[in-house]
PDB file of C-alpha atoms in Angstrom:
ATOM      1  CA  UNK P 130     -14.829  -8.151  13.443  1.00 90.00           C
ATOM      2  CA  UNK P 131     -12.070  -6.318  11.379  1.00 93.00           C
ATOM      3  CA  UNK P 132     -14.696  -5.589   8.759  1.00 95.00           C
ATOM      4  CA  UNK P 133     -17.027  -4.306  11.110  1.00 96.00           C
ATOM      5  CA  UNK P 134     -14.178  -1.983  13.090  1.00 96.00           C
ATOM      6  CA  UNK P 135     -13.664  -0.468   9.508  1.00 96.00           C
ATOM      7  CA  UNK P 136     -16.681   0.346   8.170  1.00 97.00           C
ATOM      8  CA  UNK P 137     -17.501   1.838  11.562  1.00 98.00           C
ATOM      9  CA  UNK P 138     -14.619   3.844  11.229  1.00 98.00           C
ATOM     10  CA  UNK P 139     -15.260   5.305   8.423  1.00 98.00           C
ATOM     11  CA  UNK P 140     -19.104   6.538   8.949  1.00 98.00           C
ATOM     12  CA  UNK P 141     -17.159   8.238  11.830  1.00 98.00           C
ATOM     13  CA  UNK P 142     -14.882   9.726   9.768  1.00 98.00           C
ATOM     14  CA  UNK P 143     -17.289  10.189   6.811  1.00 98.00           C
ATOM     15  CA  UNK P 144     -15.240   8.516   3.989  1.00 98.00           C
ATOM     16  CA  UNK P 145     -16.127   6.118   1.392  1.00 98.00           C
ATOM     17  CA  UNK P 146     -14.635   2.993   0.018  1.00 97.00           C
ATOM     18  CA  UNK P 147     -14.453   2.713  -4.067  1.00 94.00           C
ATOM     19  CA  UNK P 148     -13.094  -0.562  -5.036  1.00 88.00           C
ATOM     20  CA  UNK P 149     -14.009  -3.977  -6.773  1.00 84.00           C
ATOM     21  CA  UNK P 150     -12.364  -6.649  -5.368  1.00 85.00           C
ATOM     22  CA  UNK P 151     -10.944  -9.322  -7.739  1.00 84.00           C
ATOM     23  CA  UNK P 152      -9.053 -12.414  -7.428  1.00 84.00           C
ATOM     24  CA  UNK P 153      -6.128 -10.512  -8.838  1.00 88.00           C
ATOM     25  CA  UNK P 154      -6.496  -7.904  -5.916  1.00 90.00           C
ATOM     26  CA  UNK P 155      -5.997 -10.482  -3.396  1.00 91.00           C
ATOM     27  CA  UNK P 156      -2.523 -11.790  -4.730  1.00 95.00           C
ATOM     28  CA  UNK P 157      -0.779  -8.480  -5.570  1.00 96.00           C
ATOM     29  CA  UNK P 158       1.713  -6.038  -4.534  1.00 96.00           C
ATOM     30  CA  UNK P 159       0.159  -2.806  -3.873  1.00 95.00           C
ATOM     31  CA  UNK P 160       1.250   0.491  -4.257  1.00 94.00           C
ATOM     32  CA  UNK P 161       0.131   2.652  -1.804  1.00 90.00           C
ATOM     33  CA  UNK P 162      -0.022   6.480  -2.604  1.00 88.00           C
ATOM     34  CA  UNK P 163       0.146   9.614  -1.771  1.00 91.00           C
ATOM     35  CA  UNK P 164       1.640   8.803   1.495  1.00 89.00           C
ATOM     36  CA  UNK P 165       2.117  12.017   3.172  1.00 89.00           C
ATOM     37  CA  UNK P 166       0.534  11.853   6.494  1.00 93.00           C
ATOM     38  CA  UNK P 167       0.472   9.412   9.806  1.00 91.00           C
ATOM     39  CA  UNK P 168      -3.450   8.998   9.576  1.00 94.00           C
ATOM     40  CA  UNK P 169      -2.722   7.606   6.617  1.00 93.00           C
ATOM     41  CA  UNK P 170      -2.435   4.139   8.251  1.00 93.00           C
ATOM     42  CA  UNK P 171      -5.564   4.297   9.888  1.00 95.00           C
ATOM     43  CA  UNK P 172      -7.295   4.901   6.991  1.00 97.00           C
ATOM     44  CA  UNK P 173      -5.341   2.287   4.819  1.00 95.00           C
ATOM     45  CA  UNK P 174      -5.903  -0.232   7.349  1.00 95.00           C
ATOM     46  CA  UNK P 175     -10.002   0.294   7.365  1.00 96.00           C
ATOM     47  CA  UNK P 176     -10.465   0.049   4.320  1.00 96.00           C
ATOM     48  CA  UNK P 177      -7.961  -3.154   3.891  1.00 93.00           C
ATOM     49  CA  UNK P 178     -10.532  -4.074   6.188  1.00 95.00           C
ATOM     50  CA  UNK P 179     -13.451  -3.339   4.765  1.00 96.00           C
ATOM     51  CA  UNK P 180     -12.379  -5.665   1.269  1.00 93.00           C
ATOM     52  CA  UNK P 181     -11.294  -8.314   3.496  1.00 92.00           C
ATOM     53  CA  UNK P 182      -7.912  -8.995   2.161  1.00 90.00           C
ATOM     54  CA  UNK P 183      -5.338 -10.683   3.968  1.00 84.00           C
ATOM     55  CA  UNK P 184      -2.658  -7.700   4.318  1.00 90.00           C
ATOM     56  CA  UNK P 185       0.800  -7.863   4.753  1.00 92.00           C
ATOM     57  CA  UNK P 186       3.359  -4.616   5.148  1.00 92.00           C
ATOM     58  CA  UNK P 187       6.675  -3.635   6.429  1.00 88.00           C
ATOM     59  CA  UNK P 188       7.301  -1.772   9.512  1.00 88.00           C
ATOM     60  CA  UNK P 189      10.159  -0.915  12.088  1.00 87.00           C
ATOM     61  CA  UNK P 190      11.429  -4.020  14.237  1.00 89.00           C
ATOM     62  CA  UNK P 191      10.409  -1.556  17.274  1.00 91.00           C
ATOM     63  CA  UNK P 192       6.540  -1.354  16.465  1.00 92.00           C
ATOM     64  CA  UNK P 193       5.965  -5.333  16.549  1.00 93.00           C
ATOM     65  CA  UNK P 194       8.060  -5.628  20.531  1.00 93.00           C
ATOM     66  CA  UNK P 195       6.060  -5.152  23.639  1.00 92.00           C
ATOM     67  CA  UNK P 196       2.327  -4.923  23.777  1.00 93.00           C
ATOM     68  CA  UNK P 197       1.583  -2.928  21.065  1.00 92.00           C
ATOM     69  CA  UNK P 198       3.738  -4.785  18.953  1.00 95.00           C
ATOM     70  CA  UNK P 199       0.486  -7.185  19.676  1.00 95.00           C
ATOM     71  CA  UNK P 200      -1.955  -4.786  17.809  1.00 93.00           C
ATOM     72  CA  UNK P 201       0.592  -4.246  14.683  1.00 94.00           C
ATOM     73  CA  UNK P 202       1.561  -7.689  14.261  1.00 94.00           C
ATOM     74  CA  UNK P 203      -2.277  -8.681  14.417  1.00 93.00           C
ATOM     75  CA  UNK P 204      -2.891  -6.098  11.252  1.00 94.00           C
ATOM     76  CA  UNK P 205      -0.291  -7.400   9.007  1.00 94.00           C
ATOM     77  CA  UNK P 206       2.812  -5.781  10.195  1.00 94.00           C
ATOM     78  CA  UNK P 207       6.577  -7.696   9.590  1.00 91.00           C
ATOM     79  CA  UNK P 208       8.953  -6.272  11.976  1.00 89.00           C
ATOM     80  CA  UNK P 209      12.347  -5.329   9.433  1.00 84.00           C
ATOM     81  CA  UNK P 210      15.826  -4.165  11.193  1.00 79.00           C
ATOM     82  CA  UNK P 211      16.940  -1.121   9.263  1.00 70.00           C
ATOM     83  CA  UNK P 212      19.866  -1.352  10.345  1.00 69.00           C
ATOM     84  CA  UNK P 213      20.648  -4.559   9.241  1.00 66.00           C
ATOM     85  CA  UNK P 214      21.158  -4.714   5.148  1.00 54.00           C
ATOM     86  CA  UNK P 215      18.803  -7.488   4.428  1.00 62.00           C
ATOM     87  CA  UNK P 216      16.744  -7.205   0.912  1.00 82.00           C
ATOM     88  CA  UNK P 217      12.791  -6.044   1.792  1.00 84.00           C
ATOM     89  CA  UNK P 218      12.588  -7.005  -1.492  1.00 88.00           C
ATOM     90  CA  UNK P 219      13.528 -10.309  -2.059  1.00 90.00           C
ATOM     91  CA  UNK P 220      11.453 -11.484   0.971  1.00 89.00           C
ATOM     92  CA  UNK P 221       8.217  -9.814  -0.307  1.00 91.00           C
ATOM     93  CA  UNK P 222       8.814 -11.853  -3.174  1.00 94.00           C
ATOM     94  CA  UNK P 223       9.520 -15.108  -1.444  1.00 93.00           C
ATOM     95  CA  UNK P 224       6.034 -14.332   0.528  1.00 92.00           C
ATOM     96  CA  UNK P 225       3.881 -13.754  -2.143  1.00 95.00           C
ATOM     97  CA  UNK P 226       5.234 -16.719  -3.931  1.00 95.00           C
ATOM     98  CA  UNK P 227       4.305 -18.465  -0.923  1.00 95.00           C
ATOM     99  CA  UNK P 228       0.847 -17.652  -0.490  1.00 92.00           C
ATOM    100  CA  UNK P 229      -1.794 -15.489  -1.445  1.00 93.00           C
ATOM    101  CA  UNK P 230      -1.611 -12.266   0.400  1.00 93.00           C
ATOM    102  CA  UNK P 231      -1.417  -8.260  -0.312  1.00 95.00           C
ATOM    103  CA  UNK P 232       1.750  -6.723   0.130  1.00 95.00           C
ATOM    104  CA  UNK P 233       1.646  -3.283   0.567  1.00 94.00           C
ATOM    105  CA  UNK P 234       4.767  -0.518  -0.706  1.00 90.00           C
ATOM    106  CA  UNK P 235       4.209   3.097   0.187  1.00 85.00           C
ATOM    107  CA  UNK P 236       6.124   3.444  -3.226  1.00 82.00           C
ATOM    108  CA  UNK P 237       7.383   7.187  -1.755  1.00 76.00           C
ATOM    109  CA  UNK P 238       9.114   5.256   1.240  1.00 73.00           C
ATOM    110  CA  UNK P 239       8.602   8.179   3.482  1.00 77.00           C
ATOM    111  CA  UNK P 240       5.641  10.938   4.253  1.00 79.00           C
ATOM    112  CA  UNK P 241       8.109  13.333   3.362  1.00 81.00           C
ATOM    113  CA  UNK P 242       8.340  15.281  -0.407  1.00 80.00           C
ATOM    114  CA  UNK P 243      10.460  12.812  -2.909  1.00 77.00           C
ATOM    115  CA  UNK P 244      11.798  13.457  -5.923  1.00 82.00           C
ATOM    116  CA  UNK P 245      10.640  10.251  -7.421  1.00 84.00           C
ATOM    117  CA  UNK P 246       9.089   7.107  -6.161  1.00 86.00           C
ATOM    118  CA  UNK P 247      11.288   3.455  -4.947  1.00 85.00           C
ATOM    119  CA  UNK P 248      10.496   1.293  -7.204  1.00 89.00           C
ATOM    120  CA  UNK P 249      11.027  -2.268  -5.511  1.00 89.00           C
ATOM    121  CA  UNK P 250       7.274  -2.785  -6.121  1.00 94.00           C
ATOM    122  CA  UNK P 251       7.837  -3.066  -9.757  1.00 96.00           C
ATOM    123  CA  UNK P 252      10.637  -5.699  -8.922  1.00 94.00           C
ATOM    124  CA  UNK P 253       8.368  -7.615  -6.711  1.00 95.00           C
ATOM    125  CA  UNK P 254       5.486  -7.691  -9.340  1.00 97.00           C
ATOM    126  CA  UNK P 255       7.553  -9.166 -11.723  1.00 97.00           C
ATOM    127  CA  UNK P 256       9.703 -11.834  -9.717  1.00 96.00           C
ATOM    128  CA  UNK P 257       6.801 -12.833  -8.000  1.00 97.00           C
ATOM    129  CA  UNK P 258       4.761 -13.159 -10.974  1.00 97.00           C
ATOM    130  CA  UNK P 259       2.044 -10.942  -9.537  1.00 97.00           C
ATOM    131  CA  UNK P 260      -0.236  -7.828 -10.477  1.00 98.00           C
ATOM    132  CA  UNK P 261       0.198  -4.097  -9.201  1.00 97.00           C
ATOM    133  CA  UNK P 262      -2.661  -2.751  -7.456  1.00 96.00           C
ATOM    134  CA  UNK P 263      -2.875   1.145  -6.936  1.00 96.00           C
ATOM    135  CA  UNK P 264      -4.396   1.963  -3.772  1.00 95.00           C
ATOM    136  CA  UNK P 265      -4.862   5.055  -2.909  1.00 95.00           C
ATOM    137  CA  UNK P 266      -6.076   7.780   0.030  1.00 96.00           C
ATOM    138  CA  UNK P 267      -7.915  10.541  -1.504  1.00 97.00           C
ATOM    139  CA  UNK P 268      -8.299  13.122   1.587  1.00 97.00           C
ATOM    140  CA  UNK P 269     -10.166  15.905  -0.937  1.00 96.00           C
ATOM    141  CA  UNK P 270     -12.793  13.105  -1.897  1.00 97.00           C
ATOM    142  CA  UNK P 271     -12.961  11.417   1.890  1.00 98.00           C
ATOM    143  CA  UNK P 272     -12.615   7.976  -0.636  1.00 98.00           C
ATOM    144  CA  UNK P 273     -10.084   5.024  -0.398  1.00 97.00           C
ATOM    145  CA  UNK P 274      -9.937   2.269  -3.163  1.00 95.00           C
ATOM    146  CA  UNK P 275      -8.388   0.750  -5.743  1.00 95.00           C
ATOM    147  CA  UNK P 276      -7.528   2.831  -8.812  1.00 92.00           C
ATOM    148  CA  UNK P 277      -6.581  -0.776 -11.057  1.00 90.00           C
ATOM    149  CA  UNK P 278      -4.972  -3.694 -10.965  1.00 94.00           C
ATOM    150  CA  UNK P 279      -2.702  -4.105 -14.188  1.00 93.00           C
ATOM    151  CA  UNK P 280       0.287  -6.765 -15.070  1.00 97.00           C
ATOM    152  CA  UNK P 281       3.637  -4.682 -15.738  1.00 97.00           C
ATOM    153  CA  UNK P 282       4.690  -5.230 -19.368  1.00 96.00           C
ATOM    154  CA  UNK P 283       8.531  -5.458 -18.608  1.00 94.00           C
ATOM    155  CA  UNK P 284       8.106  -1.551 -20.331  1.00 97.00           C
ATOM    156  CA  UNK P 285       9.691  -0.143 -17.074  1.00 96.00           C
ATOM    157  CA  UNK P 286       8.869   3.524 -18.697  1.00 96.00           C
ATOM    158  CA  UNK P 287       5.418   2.714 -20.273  1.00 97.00           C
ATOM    159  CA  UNK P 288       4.040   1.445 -16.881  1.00 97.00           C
ATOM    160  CA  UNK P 289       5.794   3.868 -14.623  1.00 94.00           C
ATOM    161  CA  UNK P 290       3.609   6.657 -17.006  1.00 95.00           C
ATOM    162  CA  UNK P 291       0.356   4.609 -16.193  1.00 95.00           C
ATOM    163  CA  UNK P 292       0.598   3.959 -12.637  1.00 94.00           C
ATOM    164  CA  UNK P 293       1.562   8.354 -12.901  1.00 93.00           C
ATOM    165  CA  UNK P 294      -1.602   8.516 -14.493  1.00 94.00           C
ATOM    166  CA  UNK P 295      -3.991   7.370 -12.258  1.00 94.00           C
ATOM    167  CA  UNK P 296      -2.535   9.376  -8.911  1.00 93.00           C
ATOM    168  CA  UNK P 297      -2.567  12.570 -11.101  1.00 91.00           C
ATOM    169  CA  UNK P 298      -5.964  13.760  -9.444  1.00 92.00           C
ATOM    170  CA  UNK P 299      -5.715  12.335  -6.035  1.00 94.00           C
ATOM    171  CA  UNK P 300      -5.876  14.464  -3.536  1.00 93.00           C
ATOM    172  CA  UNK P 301      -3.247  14.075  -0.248  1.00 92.00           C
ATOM    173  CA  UNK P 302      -3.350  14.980   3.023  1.00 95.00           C
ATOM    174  CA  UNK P 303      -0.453  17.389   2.924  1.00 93.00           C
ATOM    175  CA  UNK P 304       0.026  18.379  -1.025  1.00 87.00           C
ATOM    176  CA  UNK P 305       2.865  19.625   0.125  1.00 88.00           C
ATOM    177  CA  UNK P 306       4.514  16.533   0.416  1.00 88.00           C
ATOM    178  CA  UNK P 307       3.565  14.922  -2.303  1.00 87.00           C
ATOM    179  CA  UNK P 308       5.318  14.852  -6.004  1.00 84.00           C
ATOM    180  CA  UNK P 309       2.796  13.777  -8.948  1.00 80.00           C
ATOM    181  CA  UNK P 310       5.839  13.272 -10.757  1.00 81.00           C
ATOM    182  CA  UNK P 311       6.813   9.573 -10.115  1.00 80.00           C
ATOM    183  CA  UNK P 312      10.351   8.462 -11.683  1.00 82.00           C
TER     184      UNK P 312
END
């Protein structure tokens, strides 16, 4: 049904989906970029869709209460207090050592202009002994896929400059909010 709610979704909206899904895809952290706009997760979520993968991403402790709390929970969402100084990233890490799933980072943290990405991803990658994959929204294109899956080399500056590389010609929602420049 999910697969079928996506692809429907995006005839209506008259994107694309570019990706080759891998075993490697389907245990991974992904990075998630640019993230500048709400419809975003709509798109994100189709296309998840679409590749059936089993999805998994972190969201305010508000969204998952009450009935629509029913609807995120059912797409993946993990309710998180923000207010409460737990480590995101050490429990991404315990659940993809767990089991095979997707976790998903919007690396920016926010749909608002940063000066450089977070970079917990890279930490989860390699404590959980997992790929990166780099999603990606390209709202110039109408196209959402997978840009690569790759294994970070403990070269914190080498892969940083790869992972820049392929979002230099994505196109986001709002450019204005978005810095190619990524650490």
């Amino acid at each position: 049904m999910k697969r079928s709610l996506g692809k429907f979704f995006f005839y209506l909206a008259g994107w694309k989906l570019k990706a080759n899904i891998t075993d490697e895809i389907k245990h991974s952290v992904m990075v998630a970029a640019p993230h500048t706009s709400n419809w975003d997760f709509p798109f994100a979520l189709a296309a998840f869709w679409m590749m059936g993968i089993d999805l998994k991403y972190f969201i305010k402790n508000a969204y998952t209460r009450g009935l629509h709390g029913l609807f995120f929970r059912w797409t993946g969402a993990i309710g998180v207090n923000q207010k409460k100084h737990g480590n995101l990233t050490d429990y991404a890490i315990r659940l993809l050592k767990e089991r095979k799933m997707v976790v998903l980072v919007p690396a920016e943290g926010t749909r608002k202009k940063v000066d450089k990405w977070r970079t917990g991803f890279y930490r989860i990658a390699i404590e959980a002994k997992v790929p990166i994959s780099l999603g990606y929204l390209d709202y110039a294109k109408k196209e959402a896929g997978i840009r690569g899956v790759f294994w970070p080399s403990g070269d914190f500056d080498q892969d940083m400059a790869h992972i820049e590389a392929q979002y230099r010609d994505i196109g986001p929602k709002f450019p204005e909010n978005y810095n190619p420049k990524i650490y």
